Short mmCIF file of C-alpha atoms in Angstrom, two decimals:
data_model
loop_
_atom_site.label_atom_id
_atom_site.label_comp_id
_atom_site.label_asym_id
_atom_site.label_seq_id
_atom_site.Cartn_x
_atom_site.Cartn_y
_atom_site.Cartn_z
CA LEU J 7 -2.55 61.98 -56.23
CA PRO J 8 -3.60 62.47 -52.62
CA SER J 9 -0.84 62.19 -50.08
CA PRO J 10 -0.78 58.96 -48.05
CA GLU J 11 -2.47 59.14 -44.73
CA PRO J 12 -0.03 59.08 -41.79
CA THR J 13 0.27 55.79 -39.90
CA GLU J 14 -0.63 57.50 -36.63
CA ALA J 15 -3.96 58.59 -38.05
CA ILE J 16 -4.72 55.07 -39.26
CA HIS J 17 -3.99 53.61 -35.82
CA ALA J 18 -6.14 56.28 -34.18
CA ARG J 19 -9.15 55.26 -36.26
CA LEU J 20 -8.76 51.54 -35.50
CA PRO J 21 -10.76 50.19 -32.49
CA SER J 22 -8.59 49.79 -29.45
CA VAL J 23 -8.06 46.19 -28.31
CA GLN J 24 -6.93 45.72 -24.76
CA ALA J 25 -4.80 42.61 -24.16
CA THR J 26 -6.10 40.67 -21.19
CA PRO J 27 -3.85 38.13 -19.45
CA ALA J 28 -4.89 34.50 -20.03
CA ALA J 29 -6.35 33.27 -16.75
CA PRO J 30 -5.88 29.57 -15.89
CA THR J 31 -8.99 27.67 -16.78
CA LEU J 32 -10.73 25.08 -14.66
CA HIS J 33 -9.43 22.38 -16.98
CA ARG J 34 -5.81 23.38 -16.31
CA TRP J 35 -6.39 23.41 -12.57
CA LEU J 36 -7.92 19.94 -12.69
CA VAL J 37 -5.05 18.56 -14.75
CA THR J 38 -2.49 20.11 -12.42
CA THR J 39 -4.25 18.74 -9.35
CA TRP J 40 -4.41 15.26 -10.91
CA LEU J 41 -0.71 15.33 -11.85
CA VAL J 42 0.37 16.42 -8.37
CA GLY J 43 -1.90 13.94 -6.60
CA ALA J 44 -0.92 11.02 -8.85
CA THR J 45 2.78 11.82 -8.43
CA VAL J 46 2.52 11.88 -4.64
CA LEU J 47 0.49 8.66 -4.49
CA LEU J 48 2.85 6.85 -6.89
CA ALA J 49 5.81 7.97 -4.79
CA LEU J 50 4.14 6.59 -1.66
CA LEU J 51 3.42 3.33 -3.48
CA ALA J 52 7.05 3.01 -4.57
CA ALA J 53 8.16 3.71 -0.99
CA SER J 54 5.85 0.97 0.33
CA TYR J 55 7.33 -1.56 -2.12
CA ALA J 56 10.86 -0.51 -1.18
CA HIS J 57 10.03 -0.94 2.52
CA PHE J 58 8.49 -4.31 1.74
CA ARG J 59 11.70 -5.48 0.02
CA LEU J 60 13.77 -4.30 2.98
CA ARG J 61 11.47 -6.20 5.29
CA LEU J 62 12.18 -9.44 3.45
CA ARG J 63 15.97 -9.20 3.63
CA ASP J 64 16.09 -11.67 6.50
CA ARG J 65 14.23 -14.45 4.68
CA ARG J 66 15.92 -17.82 4.34
CA THR J 67 15.23 -20.56 1.82
CA VAL J 68 13.55 -23.73 3.09
CA ALA J 69 15.16 -26.25 0.72
CA SER J 70 14.47 -29.47 2.65
CA GLY J 71 12.04 -30.88 5.15
CA PRO J 72 8.52 -32.29 5.09
CA LEU J 73 6.91 -29.01 3.93
CA ALA J 74 9.35 -28.58 1.05
CA ASP J 75 8.68 -32.17 -0.05
CA ARG J 76 4.91 -31.65 0.03
CA LEU J 77 5.23 -28.44 -1.94
CA GLU J 78 7.29 -30.23 -4.59
CA ARG J 79 4.67 -32.96 -4.87
CA LEU J 80 1.94 -30.34 -5.21
CA ILE J 81 3.92 -28.53 -7.93
CA ASP J 82 4.44 -31.78 -9.84
CA ARG J 83 0.77 -32.61 -9.51
CA VAL J 84 -0.43 -29.39 -11.14
CA ARG J 85 2.63 -29.11 -13.46
CA SER J 86 3.49 -25.66 -12.16
CA ARG J 87 6.75 -23.79 -12.48
CA PRO J 88 9.29 -24.03 -9.62
CA VAL J 89 8.50 -22.08 -6.48
CA ARG J 90 11.01 -20.91 -3.89
CA LEU J 91 9.89 -21.56 -0.30
CA CYS J 92 11.22 -19.11 2.30
CA ARG J 93 10.80 -18.29 5.96
CA SER J 94 11.09 -14.89 7.61
CA GLU J 95 11.02 -13.54 11.15
CA SER J 96 9.59 -10.15 10.15
CA LEU J 97 6.50 -11.33 8.29
CA PRO J 98 3.18 -11.38 10.18
CA VAL J 99 1.32 -13.54 7.60
CA PRO J 100 2.15 -15.88 4.71
CA LEU J 101 2.32 -14.27 1.29
CA ALA J 102 3.07 -15.02 -2.37
CA ARG J 103 5.30 -12.82 -4.50
CA GLY J 104 7.17 -12.76 -7.76
CA LEU J 105 6.32 -12.13 -11.40
CA ARG J 106 8.84 -14.35 -13.21
CA ARG J 107 10.38 -16.22 -10.26
CA TRP J 108 7.67 -17.35 -7.90
CA GLU J 109 8.19 -17.31 -4.17
CA ILE J 110 6.16 -18.25 -1.09
CA CYS J 111 7.25 -16.55 2.13
CA LEU J 112 6.06 -17.92 5.45
CA PRO J 113 6.41 -16.50 8.94
CA THR J 114 8.61 -18.59 11.19
CA ALA J 115 5.56 -19.15 13.39
CA THR J 116 3.93 -21.09 10.54
CA LEU J 117 6.69 -23.71 10.65
CA GLU J 118 6.86 -23.78 14.44
CA ARG J 119 3.21 -23.65 15.55
CA LEU J 120 1.20 -25.34 12.84
CA PRO J 121 1.15 -29.09 12.17
CA ILE J 122 2.41 -30.27 8.83
CA GLU J 123 -1.12 -30.77 7.42
CA ARG J 124 -1.98 -27.12 8.02
CA GLN J 125 1.38 -25.99 6.68
CA GLU J 126 0.60 -27.84 3.48
CA ILE J 127 -2.77 -26.12 3.05
CA VAL J 128 -1.13 -22.74 3.67
CA VAL J 129 1.37 -23.24 0.85
CA ALA J 130 -1.41 -24.61 -1.37
CA HIS J 131 -3.36 -21.38 -0.86
CA GLU J 132 -0.32 -19.26 -1.71
CA LEU J 133 0.48 -21.43 -4.72
CA ALA J 134 -3.04 -20.76 -5.99
CA HIS J 135 -2.27 -17.01 -5.84
CA LEU J 136 0.83 -17.56 -7.96
CA ARG J 137 -0.95 -19.72 -10.52
CA ARG J 138 -3.62 -17.04 -10.88
CA ARG J 139 -0.92 -14.34 -11.39
CA ASP J 140 -2.37 -12.43 -8.44
CA PRO J 141 0.91 -10.63 -7.57
CA LEU J 142 0.85 -9.02 -11.03
CA TRP J 143 -2.86 -8.22 -10.96
CA PHE J 144 -2.70 -6.79 -7.44
CA ALA J 145 0.16 -4.51 -8.54
CA ILE J 146 -1.89 -3.32 -11.53
CA HIS J 147 -4.89 -2.68 -9.28
CA ARG J 148 -2.80 -0.54 -6.93
CA LEU J 149 -1.26 1.36 -9.85
CA VAL J 150 -4.63 2.12 -11.44
CA GLU J 151 -6.09 3.16 -8.09
CA ARG J 152 -3.33 5.72 -7.55
CA LEU J 153 -3.22 7.00 -11.11
CA LEU J 154 -6.99 7.51 -11.19
CA PHE J 155 -7.54 8.50 -7.58
CA ILE J 156 -10.26 10.90 -8.73
CA GLN J 157 -12.47 7.85 -9.37
CA PRO J 158 -13.51 6.56 -5.90
CA LEU J 159 -14.88 3.32 -7.32
CA ASN J 160 -11.36 2.08 -8.07
CA ALA J 161 -10.67 1.34 -4.40
CA LEU J 162 -13.99 -0.49 -4.07
CA ALA J 163 -13.25 -2.53 -7.20
CA ARG J 164 -9.80 -3.45 -5.89
CA ARG J 165 -11.20 -4.69 -2.56
CA GLU J 166 -13.91 -6.73 -4.27
CA LEU J 167 -11.46 -8.29 -6.72
CA ARG J 168 -9.13 -9.16 -3.87
CA GLU J 169 -11.93 -10.87 -1.95
CA ILE J 170 -12.89 -12.86 -5.05
CA ALA J 171 -9.24 -13.90 -5.45
CA GLU J 172 -9.14 -15.12 -1.85
CA PHE J 173 -12.32 -17.14 -2.37
CA ARG J 174 -10.93 -18.77 -5.48
CA CYS J 175 -7.62 -19.59 -3.79
CA ASP J 176 -9.46 -21.09 -0.82
CA ASP J 177 -11.45 -23.29 -3.19
CA TRP J 178 -8.35 -24.44 -5.04
CA ALA J 179 -6.45 -25.20 -1.83
CA VAL J 180 -9.35 -27.26 -0.50
CA GLU J 181 -9.69 -29.04 -3.84
CA MET J 182 -6.01 -30.04 -3.63
CA THR J 183 -5.97 -31.07 0.06
CA ARG J 184 -9.63 -31.96 0.83
CA ARG J 185 -9.39 -30.23 4.23
CA PRO J 186 -11.72 -27.18 4.42
CA ILE J 187 -11.92 -27.23 8.22
CA SER J 188 -8.13 -27.17 8.47
CA LEU J 189 -8.02 -24.14 6.19
CA ALA J 190 -10.65 -22.36 8.28
CA LYS J 191 -8.59 -22.99 11.42
CA CYS J 192 -5.47 -21.74 9.64
CA LEU J 193 -7.21 -18.50 8.68
CA THR J 194 -8.26 -17.72 12.23
CA GLU J 195 -4.90 -18.67 13.71
CA VAL J 196 -2.86 -16.71 11.18
CA ALA J 197 -5.13 -13.69 11.63
CA ALA J 198 -4.36 -13.78 15.35
CA TRP J 199 -0.64 -13.41 14.56
CA ASN J 200 -1.21 -10.30 12.48
CA LEU J 201 -1.19 -7.94 15.44
CA GLU J 202 0.56 -5.21 13.47
CA ARG J 203 -2.39 -4.91 11.08
CA SER J 204 -0.01 -3.87 8.33
CA SER J 205 -0.91 -3.69 4.66
CA LEU J 206 1.58 -5.66 2.59
CA PRO J 207 1.75 -5.01 -1.18
CA ALA J 208 1.41 -8.71 -2.01
CA PRO J 209 -1.25 -11.44 -1.85
CA THR J 210 -1.50 -12.51 1.79
CA MET J 211 -3.49 -15.17 3.56
CA ALA J 212 -5.17 -12.95 6.19
CA VAL J 213 -7.38 -9.95 5.46
CA SER J 214 -9.75 -7.75 7.49
CA ASN J 215 -11.93 -9.29 10.20
CA SER J 216 -15.22 -8.96 8.30
CA ARG J 217 -13.83 -10.56 5.16
CA LEU J 218 -12.13 -13.23 7.23
CA GLY J 219 -15.48 -14.12 8.80
CA ARG J 220 -17.06 -14.50 5.36
CA ARG J 221 -14.24 -16.75 4.22
CA VAL J 222 -14.46 -18.97 7.29
CA ALA J 223 -18.26 -19.24 7.02
CA ARG J 224 -17.94 -20.07 3.34
CA LEU J 225 -15.44 -22.84 4.04
CA LEU J 226 -17.65 -24.38 6.71
CA THR J 227 -20.89 -24.25 4.71
CA ARG J 228 -19.72 -24.95 1.16
CA SER J 229 -19.88 -28.46 -0.31
CA TYR J 230 -16.47 -29.92 -1.19
CA PRO J 231 -14.82 -31.27 -3.26
CA MET J 232 -15.69 -28.72 -5.90
CA PRO J 233 -15.98 -29.61 -9.59
CA THR J 234 -12.99 -28.79 -11.75
CA ASP J 235 -13.27 -25.59 -13.76
CA THR J 236 -14.22 -26.07 -17.39
CA LEU J 237 -13.86 -22.44 -18.50
CA PRO J 238 -10.95 -21.55 -20.82
CA ARG J 239 -7.82 -20.23 -19.10
CA TRP J 240 -7.83 -16.99 -21.10
CA LEU J 241 -11.28 -15.96 -19.86
CA ALA J 242 -10.18 -14.63 -16.43
CA PRO J 243 -7.35 -12.38 -17.78
CA ALA J 244 -9.66 -11.09 -20.51
CA ALA J 245 -12.37 -10.24 -17.98
CA ARG J 246 -9.86 -8.42 -15.77
CA ALA J 247 -8.52 -6.45 -18.73
CA ALA J 248 -12.06 -5.46 -19.71
CA LEU J 249 -12.73 -4.31 -16.14
CA VAL J 250 -9.57 -2.18 -16.10
CA LEU J 251 -10.55 -0.65 -19.45
CA THR J 252 -14.01 0.14 -18.11
CA VAL J 253 -12.51 1.85 -15.05
CA LEU J 254 -10.21 3.89 -17.28
CA ILE J 255 -12.94 4.99 -19.68
CA ALA J 256 -15.86 5.48 -17.27
CA PRO J 257 -14.82 8.89 -15.78
CA GLY J 258 -14.41 10.44 -19.24
CA VAL J 259 -17.58 9.01 -20.71
CA SER J 260 -19.85 10.31 -17.95
CA SER J 261 -18.52 13.88 -18.05
CA ARG J 262 -17.89 14.38 -21.79
CA PRO J 263 -20.61 16.31 -23.65
CA SER J 264 -21.89 14.96 -26.90
CA GLU J 265 -20.56 16.14 -30.23
CA ALA J 266 -23.91 17.65 -31.17
CA ALA J 267 -23.93 19.72 -27.98
CA LEU J 268 -20.45 21.03 -28.78
CA LEU J 269 -21.34 21.95 -32.36
CA GLU J 270 -24.66 23.59 -31.55
CA PRO J 271 -23.27 26.96 -30.29
CA THR J 272 -20.87 27.10 -33.23
CA LEU J 273 -23.59 26.50 -35.79
CA SER J 274 -25.85 29.09 -34.22
CA MET J 275 -23.03 31.66 -34.30
CA THR J 276 -22.01 30.96 -37.90
CA GLN J 277 -25.49 30.94 -39.38
CA GLU J 278 -26.47 34.30 -40.91
CA PRO J 279 -29.68 35.88 -39.67
CA ALA J 280 -32.61 35.64 -42.00
CA PRO J 281 -33.28 38.83 -44.03
CA PRO J 282 -36.28 40.92 -42.90
CA ALA J 283 -39.54 40.31 -44.67
CA PRO J 284 -40.43 42.96 -47.30
CA PRO J 285 -43.19 45.42 -46.36
CA PRO J 286 -46.61 44.58 -47.69
CA SER J 287 -47.41 46.26 -50.99
CA PRO J 288 -50.22 48.85 -50.95
CA PRO J 289 -53.55 47.63 -52.25
CA ALA J 290 -54.24 48.38 -55.85
CA ARG J 291 -56.76 51.09 -56.52
#
């Protein structure tokens, strides 16, 4: 029997394979950038909510008075859950907050400068935000915008949805009080108080100047009272959920290649080349 070939000779005949270090791919860089950016933006969002809660530490409950009585009558009229009415020195504009326990916070200037009829329409507007679950939806909009900051349309969608919410709350407040001109005056007066131009993470009554102008013009030109909505109550949450799903899926759908395109290189590599054609036979003599 022939002697076994040494191992060194076998290794010498094998083709040399040089190990190359795995370089980070573009996909890994994109994922890392998204994780870092989303973490920073979520941390800033949490800090803004913490600052907002600290800002409301001085609020005091308004348990009695003409405005509290009118709010109670409005709650009984629409059969809504109880709402806590508060006043605060540090707030520039009225706002609605709370997921399980609803709360309407008013600046002290609202109770001191506005007549009782305008105070009532202010709380009616904020109550409309609570009945629409706008504090929850606005929080979801901000969360999606920061998680998917790579999609610039999220910020545009959030602004448009917020403007639609303000329009709907204006309509509901006017439907309850029948005073559209009073609401338009409230909007302009409350906007004048908001000298800090701060962005509060909650549904507020005053927005940017351009949007405020559209709301005031709409109140002055729209025919009231409006007809009562006949659409089912589940339709608005379902439409919002569908919009959020579309925003989540849209970036991946537009950039993902089709399955056929992914399989095409593989099929072309695995298919064996066709055998060469045989040479033509010589002509018979």
